[in-house]
């Protein structure tokens, strides 16, 4: 407590043993006191204030797949993970079961006002948030920014160009979190139930989970063709995302499906346009 207000503190310890505390004036939505999370941060440059860290992404450890989870420490506050502590715990975010009815769930990561980013990162987020808003004006400013933060954060975690992810989401749902396909795929990245299970997505309607799962699944499809040229890897990875990896293997390339061929052309063209236009 500080006066009559509560300060929520995130305790961070790096692998080198450097301890850092991050003060938050408000609770971070979706996190309970004592819950372990992982963070993507920018460390200060040499000569800068060594106490200042820019937090780019905070993710609950339980929402991450096993291969990217950091090991649990003997004590939560002495690991590379983060722990949220406060005198007055925030209410945990409500969990919604997967359903066939469109009902997007927002939460889990801090809202835009709860994190700090360097000026260039703020500008990058603003550019993409405006781009997202142009596609779906019904999204609030906060929702646009959260989508961008999640795309940027998970793209870095899974090693996928974020411009490609934005192009995929545009083709899949045009940034409508309540989008449902005739085949039953849902959300921004149009996850089918089997795909969601393969990447440990518990609720396809949770916007953060949907983005994380879609990026993870696409990264797996791209990795399957890592020995090809960048162009072939991109085309075959996208075809696998759309038609399934077995179809691509069966035909030895992009399957002869009109939908898949249109999809690959649309996404690769948009990806190239974003690159040429200099989107950050």
PDB file of C-alpha atoms in Angstrom, residues 104 106 147-148 150-152 154-155 158 160-181 184-193 195-196 199 201 203-222 237-238 240-243 259 263 267:
ATOM      1  CA  UNK A 104     -14.746 -13.104 -28.245  1.00  0.00           C
ATOM      2  CA  UNK A 106     -10.455 -10.314 -24.139  1.00  0.00           C
ATOM      3  CA  UNK A 147      -4.132  -7.315 -30.925  1.00  0.00           C
ATOM      4  CA  UNK A 148      -0.994  -5.571 -32.140  1.00  0.00           C
ATOM      5  CA  UNK A 150      -0.025  -9.867 -28.926  1.00  0.00           C
ATOM      6  CA  UNK A 151       0.938 -10.286 -32.581  1.00  0.00           C
ATOM      7  CA  UNK A 152       4.295  -8.550 -32.076  1.00  0.00           C
ATOM      8  CA  UNK A 154       4.166 -13.935 -30.041  1.00  0.00           C
ATOM      9  CA  UNK A 155       5.775 -13.379 -33.454  1.00  0.00           C
ATOM     10  CA  UNK A 158       7.947 -18.130 -32.311  1.00  0.00           C
ATOM     11  CA  UNK A 160       7.762 -15.492 -37.446  1.00  0.00           C
ATOM     12  CA  UNK A 161       7.761 -12.179 -39.329  1.00  0.00           C
ATOM     13  CA  UNK A 162       4.927 -10.172 -37.770  1.00  0.00           C
ATOM     14  CA  UNK A 163       4.024  -8.659 -41.139  1.00  0.00           C
ATOM     15  CA  UNK A 164       3.196 -12.154 -42.351  1.00  0.00           C
ATOM     16  CA  UNK A 165       0.974 -12.690 -39.299  1.00  0.00           C
ATOM     17  CA  UNK A 166      -0.925  -9.461 -39.958  1.00  0.00           C
ATOM     18  CA  UNK A 167      -1.401 -10.558 -43.576  1.00  0.00           C
ATOM     19  CA  UNK A 168      -2.679 -13.952 -42.419  1.00  0.00           C
ATOM     20  CA  UNK A 169      -5.182 -12.429 -39.978  1.00  0.00           C
ATOM     21  CA  UNK A 170      -6.432 -10.072 -42.674  1.00  0.00           C
ATOM     22  CA  UNK A 171      -7.071 -13.017 -44.995  1.00  0.00           C
ATOM     23  CA  UNK A 172      -8.517 -15.269 -42.304  1.00  0.00           C
ATOM     24  CA  UNK A 173     -10.912 -12.939 -40.487  1.00  0.00           C
ATOM     25  CA  UNK A 174     -10.215  -9.328 -41.476  1.00  0.00           C
ATOM     26  CA  UNK A 175      -9.634  -8.730 -37.763  1.00  0.00           C
ATOM     27  CA  UNK A 176     -13.086  -9.849 -36.644  1.00  0.00           C
ATOM     28  CA  UNK A 177     -12.614 -11.807 -33.371  1.00  0.00           C
ATOM     29  CA  UNK A 178     -16.121 -13.272 -33.715  1.00  0.00           C
ATOM     30  CA  UNK A 179     -15.526 -14.629 -37.225  1.00  0.00           C
ATOM     31  CA  UNK A 180     -16.767 -18.185 -37.854  1.00  0.00           C
ATOM     32  CA  UNK A 181     -16.124 -20.115 -41.076  1.00  0.00           C
ATOM     33  CA  UNK A 184     -16.244 -24.217 -37.923  1.00  0.00           C
ATOM     34  CA  UNK A 185     -12.931 -22.343 -37.672  1.00  0.00           C
ATOM     35  CA  UNK A 186     -13.181 -19.401 -35.287  1.00  0.00           C
ATOM     36  CA  UNK A 187     -11.456 -16.219 -34.215  1.00  0.00           C
ATOM     37  CA  UNK A 188      -8.861 -13.932 -35.720  1.00  0.00           C
ATOM     38  CA  UNK A 189      -6.665 -16.779 -36.942  1.00  0.00           C
ATOM     39  CA  UNK A 190      -9.540 -19.171 -37.694  1.00  0.00           C
ATOM     40  CA  UNK A 191      -8.550 -22.100 -35.502  1.00  0.00           C
ATOM     41  CA  UNK A 192     -10.267 -25.438 -35.972  1.00  0.00           C
ATOM     42  CA  UNK A 193     -10.827 -27.553 -32.829  1.00  0.00           C
ATOM     43  CA  UNK A 195      -5.625 -27.327 -34.546  1.00  0.00           C
ATOM     44  CA  UNK A 196      -6.398 -25.603 -31.252  1.00  0.00           C
ATOM     45  CA  UNK A 199      -1.156 -26.079 -29.781  1.00  0.00           C
ATOM     46  CA  UNK A 201      -5.390 -23.598 -26.909  1.00  0.00           C
ATOM     47  CA  UNK A 203     -10.530 -21.500 -25.522  1.00  0.00           C
ATOM     48  CA  UNK A 204     -10.536 -20.580 -29.199  1.00  0.00           C
ATOM     49  CA  UNK A 205     -12.662 -17.501 -28.412  1.00  0.00           C
ATOM     50  CA  UNK A 206      -9.991 -16.046 -26.148  1.00  0.00           C
ATOM     51  CA  UNK A 207      -8.381 -13.487 -28.459  1.00  0.00           C
ATOM     52  CA  UNK A 208      -4.928 -13.830 -26.946  1.00  0.00           C
ATOM     53  CA  UNK A 209      -5.021 -17.625 -27.024  1.00  0.00           C
ATOM     54  CA  UNK A 210      -6.297 -17.582 -30.603  1.00  0.00           C
ATOM     55  CA  UNK A 211      -3.429 -15.348 -31.744  1.00  0.00           C
ATOM     56  CA  UNK A 212      -0.828 -17.315 -29.798  1.00  0.00           C
ATOM     57  CA  UNK A 213      -2.078 -20.662 -31.066  1.00  0.00           C
ATOM     58  CA  UNK A 214      -2.331 -19.504 -34.668  1.00  0.00           C
ATOM     59  CA  UNK A 215       1.189 -18.083 -34.662  1.00  0.00           C
ATOM     60  CA  UNK A 216       2.590 -21.203 -33.029  1.00  0.00           C
ATOM     61  CA  UNK A 217       0.837 -23.461 -35.556  1.00  0.00           C
ATOM     62  CA  UNK A 218       2.003 -21.382 -38.531  1.00  0.00           C
ATOM     63  CA  UNK A 219       5.559 -21.394 -37.188  1.00  0.00           C
ATOM     64  CA  UNK A 220       5.426 -25.203 -37.110  1.00  0.00           C
ATOM     65  CA  UNK A 221       4.285 -25.350 -40.728  1.00  0.00           C
ATOM     66  CA  UNK A 222       7.026 -22.942 -41.805  1.00  0.00           C
ATOM     67  CA  UNK A 237       3.833 -23.048 -44.889  1.00  0.00           C
ATOM     68  CA  UNK A 238       0.783 -20.964 -45.771  1.00  0.00           C
ATOM     69  CA  UNK A 240      -0.227 -26.127 -44.889  1.00  0.00           C
ATOM     70  CA  UNK A 241      -1.922 -23.618 -42.605  1.00  0.00           C
ATOM     71  CA  UNK A 242      -4.906 -23.390 -44.940  1.00  0.00           C
ATOM     72  CA  UNK A 243      -5.314 -26.921 -46.301  1.00  0.00           C
ATOM     73  CA  UNK A 259      -9.483 -21.780 -52.041  1.00  0.00           C
ATOM     74  CA  UNK A 263      -5.354 -17.866 -50.082  1.00  0.00           C
ATOM     75  CA  UNK A 267      -1.425 -13.570 -48.191  1.00  0.00           C
TER      76      UNK A 267
END
